[in-house]
Amino acid sequence: MFADKMILRIPGPTPIPPRVQQAMNQPMIGHRSGQFSELFARTAKRLKPYFGTSQDVFILAGSGTSALEMSVVNTLQPGEEAVILVSGAFGERFAKICERYGVIAHRLEVPWGKAVTPDLLQAFLSDKPQVKAVFATYCETSTGVLNPIRELAQVVRQHSDALFIVDAVSCLGAVACEMDAWGVDIVVTGSQKAFMLPTGLAFLAASERAWQVIDQKKPLAFYLDLKAYRKSLAENTTPYTPAVSLVFGLDEVCSMLEEEGLPAIIKRHELMRDMTRAAMRALNVPLMAEDAYASPTVTSCDPQGAFDAEELRKVLRTRHNVVIAGGQQHLKGKIFRIGHMGYCEPLDVLQVIAALELSLRQIGAPVELGAGVKAAQEVLFAHV
Amino acid sequence: MFADKMILRIPGPTPIPPRVQQAMNQPMIGHRSGQFSELFARTAKRLKPYFGTSQDVFILAGSGTSALEMSVVNTLQPGEEAVILVSGAFGERFAKICERYGVIAHRLEVPWGKAVTPDLLQAFLSDKPQVKAVFATYCETSTGVLNPIRELAQVVRQHSDALFIVDAVSCLGAVACEMDAWGVDIVVTGSQKAFMLPTGLAFLAASERAWQVIDQKKPLAFYLDLKAYRKSLAENTTPYTPAVSLVFGLDEVCSMLEEEGLPAIIKRHELMRDMTRAAMRALNVPLMAEDAYASPTVTSCDPQGAFDAEELRKVLRTRHNVVIAGGQQHLKGKIFRIGHMGYCEPLDVLQVIAALELSLRQIGAPVELGAGVKAAQEVLFAHV
């Protein structure tokens, strides 16, 4: 087993393509140089299609959570009210951030593994006309659920004056996002998922409607003050020191995404989702998300006691050098999650399924070797 | 001129050593893996000597400014009062962060190019017993002044109960810092200066005394909540996604720093400072900082109208591929700054001086070619 040939199939960070790695190896340059300004302005513009927006996209040195917080501290004031759609660990994080700043958080919770449906949201909003913002998670990484953002946006638009703010960290760049057309006000994401970069950058775009609110508010923080980023971006720079080497990489990532084209990227991820799900069904491993709300980027499986998810992960890691994710919070130790996004192709999915089958047998779980692979192959064959 | 052979002599970001670059090229790993935990715990411990502390050092995905803000939002509450020592652009940033959170900022300002002396601080503090924190800048990057932190700490300790919080972004790892012995409560720094990494990481350490205050306060922000970082570091991890590839690099940086040894590193930087200053004196270019307060990491020069600083920088950049920094804020266009820190050796200083002499002649300034180089060589010769 080659130690450096680890197969990383978690829902982020995802593997770095060699040409992106190479781009990040460029010699360091000054972050206030003309060379960096040109690079920065170009990459910021190249991100727009993945958000589906004509608005500015801001690039922040920080993790996804810093961008979630940025969407809160620029749009709300203490004492104001917000609705948070909580379908897992990351929805709950939005609520915690709001509460840290004295924002009253009304949680619309669904069981982990379920999506928040438009009907649920409409009912929940009906007696809360005072709400200033609705926060949703596009892909809930902890469960593999893709919430129906387009439909949820419609509900917010028709039944409320609130801003609609979306955490798209673990799916943007791999799924459709039409921020402007759908009426989403703020979308945030991170670099280490479908954008195939190391962790360390976060991206945010805001609608005109959001800017009207932001312009009237005093920002509640400093490093995350969006108005400072807007002022700097107009001059092709950042208010504070940007993560230069990651921006080198981002520029190359944009080239890769443009070469493949967003429609093809979206199809590739849907295909990998369908292959993974077909394999799990063939192996009798229960899936957490329903078909209608299954994320194209991550699949969660709940063995429900048929075998030990942690034992499976351990054998995959130690005997096959394949890394998949476990559960978070109350699902820790109970479920496993397979990431299939970014620098990942259908054949990579076949590989991880094959290793998973071997590992299932190695931990003594009932499994027919090849059954999952065959089911996934059938899905792939029908597509190519 | 080789386009990729740019000579970067600004006060950060600084050049990346090849072996650090190589370390950052390791394949991505999961940030919740045992492999990352081990790496993370090791590097956090290896940072302690540069802070001069036995306390934990926290590693944050963000730029230096995010760490400055972290030192504010965990130690102060709105309406509380702080003293800010302002000797340039970065001192002023501390004040602005405090004010963003409703902290009352008393500015002790000195002209740019001057240091804040212990006497000044003592007098300023004498009628402000209510002050909860004193913020200082160790190396004021905008002027090349190294404030006397050790002596300032003594004043704070003897004349106040306030916490003493220090921005050491542009010097830590290149100058002495004995946080515990000097009685400094919080020290923050960034990755892209003496630590020879790309931008994107910030580091912070807090004294026991600081922790007593922090434990009693409600943090004013979420991503920058120090208690969350302490809880996670105890488990060898981070509360939010860490910048994995930069931590790979940091581990290698620590190896380099340990191989050279901190005393030798400090001497090397002092030598480069002395060489640069001797050269500038020989070239009749006025220095901004006095000898007693000159930073070993960056030298600011003020031609005072004898020639155009921006023209000099332009010729250096376009004809010699040497990049030095200009002035910030009201000194924009008036001064120039030479960075000599991190992956930089005495011979690199001779090179930048030689290029500077050529450029001075090219812009028509009176200059004797070789005079600055000779003066710097004399300093070097006396040391080797």
JSON list of N, CA, C and O in Angstrom, two decimals, chain A residues 214-233:
[
{"chain": "A", "resi": 214, "resn": "ILE", "atom": "N", "xyz": [-27.96, 45.63, 3.77]},
{"chain": "A", "resi": 214, "resn": "ILE", "atom": "CA", "xyz": [-26.60, 45.74, 4.32]},
{"chain": "A", "resi": 214, "resn": "ILE", "atom": "C", "xyz": [-26.20, 47.20, 4.45]},
{"chain": "A", "resi": 214, "resn": "ILE", "atom": "O", "xyz": [-25.60, 47.62, 5.44]},
{"chain": "A", "resi": 215, "resn": "ASP", "atom": "N", "xyz": [-26.56, 47.99, 3.43]},
{"chain": "A", "resi": 215, "resn": "ASP", "atom": "CA", "xyz": [-26.17, 49.41, 3.43]},
{"chain": "A", "resi": 215, "resn": "ASP", "atom": "C", "xyz": [-26.82, 50.19, 4.57]},
{"chain": "A", "resi": 215, "resn": "ASP", "atom": "O", "xyz": [-26.33, 51.24, 4.96]},
{"chain": "A", "resi": 216, "resn": "GLN", "atom": "N", "xyz": [-27.93, 49.66, 5.07]},
{"chain": "A", "resi": 216, "resn": "GLN", "atom": "CA", "xyz": [-28.61, 50.36, 6.17]},
{"chain": "A", "resi": 216, "resn": "GLN", "atom": "C", "xyz": [-28.14, 49.89, 7.54]},
{"chain": "A", "resi": 216, "resn": "GLN", "atom": "O", "xyz": [-28.54, 50.45, 8.55]},
{"chain": "A", "resi": 217, "resn": "LYS", "atom": "N", "xyz": [-27.35, 48.83, 7.58]},
{"chain": "A", "resi": 217, "resn": "LYS", "atom": "CA", "xyz": [-26.99, 48.25, 8.87]},
{"chain": "A", "resi": 217, "resn": "LYS", "atom": "C", "xyz": [-25.55, 48.58, 9.25]},
{"chain": "A", "resi": 217, "resn": "LYS", "atom": "O", "xyz": [-24.68, 48.68, 8.39]},
{"chain": "A", "resi": 218, "resn": "LYS", "atom": "N", "xyz": [-25.34, 48.64, 10.53]},
{"chain": "A", "resi": 218, "resn": "LYS", "atom": "CA", "xyz": [-23.99, 48.73, 11.07]},
{"chain": "A", "resi": 218, "resn": "LYS", "atom": "C", "xyz": [-23.48, 47.29, 11.15]},
{"chain": "A", "resi": 218, "resn": "LYS", "atom": "O", "xyz": [-24.13, 46.43, 11.76]},
{"chain": "A", "resi": 219, "resn": "PRO", "atom": "N", "xyz": [-22.34, 46.99, 10.52]},
{"chain": "A", "resi": 219, "resn": "PRO", "atom": "CA", "xyz": [-21.85, 45.61, 10.62]},
{"chain": "A", "resi": 219, "resn": "PRO", "atom": "C", "xyz": [-21.50, 45.26, 12.07]},
{"chain": "A", "resi": 219, "resn": "PRO", "atom": "O", "xyz": [-20.97, 46.10, 12.79]},
{"chain": "A", "resi": 220, "resn": "LEU", "atom": "N", "xyz": [-21.78, 44.03, 12.46]},
{"chain": "A", "resi": 220, "resn": "LEU", "atom": "CA", "xyz": [-21.56, 43.62, 13.85]},
{"chain": "A", "resi": 220, "resn": "LEU", "atom": "C", "xyz": [-20.15, 43.08, 14.08]},
{"chain": "A", "resi": 220, "resn": "LEU", "atom": "O", "xyz": [-19.83, 42.67, 15.18]},
{"chain": "A", "resi": 221, "resn": "ALA", "atom": "N", "xyz": [-19.32, 43.04, 13.04]},
{"chain": "A", "resi": 221, "resn": "ALA", "atom": "CA", "xyz": [-17.97, 42.53, 13.19]},
{"chain": "A", "resi": 221, "resn": "ALA", "atom": "C", "xyz": [-17.04, 43.35, 12.29]},
{"chain": "A", "resi": 221, "resn": "ALA", "atom": "O", "xyz": [-17.50, 44.24, 11.56]},
{"chain": "A", "resi": 222, "resn": "PHE", "atom": "N", "xyz": [-15.76, 43.04, 12.30]},
{"chain": "A", "resi": 222, "resn": "PHE", "atom": "CA", "xyz": [-14.78, 43.87, 11.59]},
{"chain": "A", "resi": 222, "resn": "PHE", "atom": "C", "xyz": [-14.19, 43.14, 10.39]},
{"chain": "A", "resi": 222, "resn": "PHE", "atom": "O", "xyz": [-14.33, 43.56, 9.25]},
{"chain": "A", "resi": 223, "resn": "TYR", "atom": "N", "xyz": [-13.52, 42.01, 10.65]},
{"chain": "A", "resi": 223, "resn": "TYR", "atom": "CA", "xyz": [-12.89, 41.23, 9.57]},
{"chain": "A", "resi": 223, "resn": "TYR", "atom": "C", "xyz": [-13.95, 40.78, 8.56]},
{"chain": "A", "resi": 223, "resn": "TYR", "atom": "O", "xyz": [-13.65, 40.59, 7.39]},
{"chain": "A", "resi": 224, "resn": "LEU", "atom": "N", "xyz": [-15.19, 40.60, 9.02]},
{"chain": "A", "resi": 224, "resn": "LEU", "atom": "CA", "xyz": [-16.26, 40.07, 8.16]},
{"chain": "A", "resi": 224, "resn": "LEU", "atom": "C", "xyz": [-17.21, 41.17, 7.67]},
{"chain": "A", "resi": 224, "resn": "LEU", "atom": "O", "xyz": [-18.32, 40.89, 7.25]},
{"chain": "A", "resi": 225, "resn": "ASP", "atom": "N", "xyz": [-16.75, 42.40, 7.70]},
{"chain": "A", "resi": 225, "resn": "ASP", "atom": "CA", "xyz": [-17.55, 43.54, 7.26]},
{"chain": "A", "resi": 225, "resn": "ASP", "atom": "C", "xyz": [-17.63, 43.56, 5.73]},
{"chain": "A", "resi": 225, "resn": "ASP", "atom": "O", "xyz": [-16.67, 43.88, 5.04]},
{"chain": "A", "resi": 226, "resn": "LEU", "atom": "N", "xyz": [-18.80, 43.21, 5.19]},
{"chain": "A", "resi": 226, "resn": "LEU", "atom": "CA", "xyz": [-18.96, 43.08, 3.73]},
{"chain": "A", "resi": 226, "resn": "LEU", "atom": "C", "xyz": [-18.74, 44.39, 2.99]},
{"chain": "A", "resi": 226, "resn": "LEU", "atom": "O", "xyz": [-18.23, 44.41, 1.87]},
{"chain": "A", "resi": 227, "resn": "LYS", "atom": "N", "xyz": [-19.12, 45.50, 3.60]},
{"chain": "A", "resi": 227, "resn": "LYS", "atom": "CA", "xyz": [-18.94, 46.79, 2.92]},
{"chain": "A", "resi": 227, "resn": "LYS", "atom": "C", "xyz": [-17.47, 47.08, 2.66]},
{"chain": "A", "resi": 227, "resn": "LYS", "atom": "O", "xyz": [-17.11, 47.65, 1.64]},
{"chain": "A", "resi": 228, "resn": "ALA", "atom": "N", "xyz": [-16.61, 46.64, 3.58]},
{"chain": "A", "resi": 228, "resn": "ALA", "atom": "CA", "xyz": [-15.17, 46.82, 3.37]},
{"chain": "A", "resi": 228, "resn": "ALA", "atom": "C", "xyz": [-14.69, 45.99, 2.18]},
{"chain": "A", "resi": 228, "resn": "ALA", "atom": "O", "xyz": [-13.86, 46.43, 1.39]},
{"chain": "A", "resi": 229, "resn": "TYR", "atom": "N", "xyz": [-15.26, 44.79, 2.04]},
{"chain": "A", "resi": 229, "resn": "TYR", "atom": "CA", "xyz": [-14.87, 43.93, 0.91]},
{"chain": "A", "resi": 229, "resn": "TYR", "atom": "C", "xyz": [-15.37, 44.50, -0.41]},
{"chain": "A", "resi": 229, "resn": "TYR", "atom": "O", "xyz": [-14.69, 44.44, -1.42]},
{"chain": "A", "resi": 230, "resn": "ARG", "atom": "N", "xyz": [-16.58, 45.09, -0.39]},
{"chain": "A", "resi": 230, "resn": "ARG", "atom": "CA", "xyz": [-17.11, 45.68, -1.62]},
{"chain": "A", "resi": 230, "resn": "ARG", "atom": "C", "xyz": [-16.26, 46.86, -2.07]},
{"chain": "A", "resi": 230, "resn": "ARG", "atom": "O", "xyz": [-15.91, 46.99, -3.24]},
{"chain": "A", "resi": 231, "resn": "LYS", "atom": "N", "xyz": [-15.90, 47.70, -1.10]},
{"chain": "A", "resi": 231, "resn": "LYS", "atom": "CA", "xyz": [-15.08, 48.87, -1.40]},
{"chain": "A", "resi": 231, "resn": "LYS", "atom": "C", "xyz": [-13.73, 48.42, -2.01]},
{"chain": "A", "resi": 231, "resn": "LYS", "atom": "O", "xyz": [-13.27, 48.97, -3.00]},
{"chain": "A", "resi": 232, "resn": "SER", "atom": "N", "xyz": [-13.14, 47.40, -1.42]},
{"chain": "A", "resi": 232, "resn": "SER", "atom": "CA", "xyz": [-11.84, 46.92, -1.90]},
{"chain": "A", "resi": 232, "resn": "SER", "atom": "C", "xyz": [-11.97, 46.22, -3.26]},
{"chain": "A", "resi": 232, "resn": "SER", "atom": "O", "xyz": [-11.11, 46.41, -4.13]},
{"chain": "A", "resi": 233, "resn": "LEU", "atom": "N", "xyz": [-13.02, 45.42, -3.44]},
{"chain": "A", "resi": 233, "resn": "LEU", "atom": "CA", "xyz": [-13.16, 44.69, -4.70]},
{"chain": "A", "resi": 233, "resn": "LEU", "atom": "C", "xyz": [-13.32, 45.66, -5.87]},
{"chain": "A", "resi": 233, "resn": "LEU", "atom": "O", "xyz": [-12.84, 45.40, -6.97]}
]
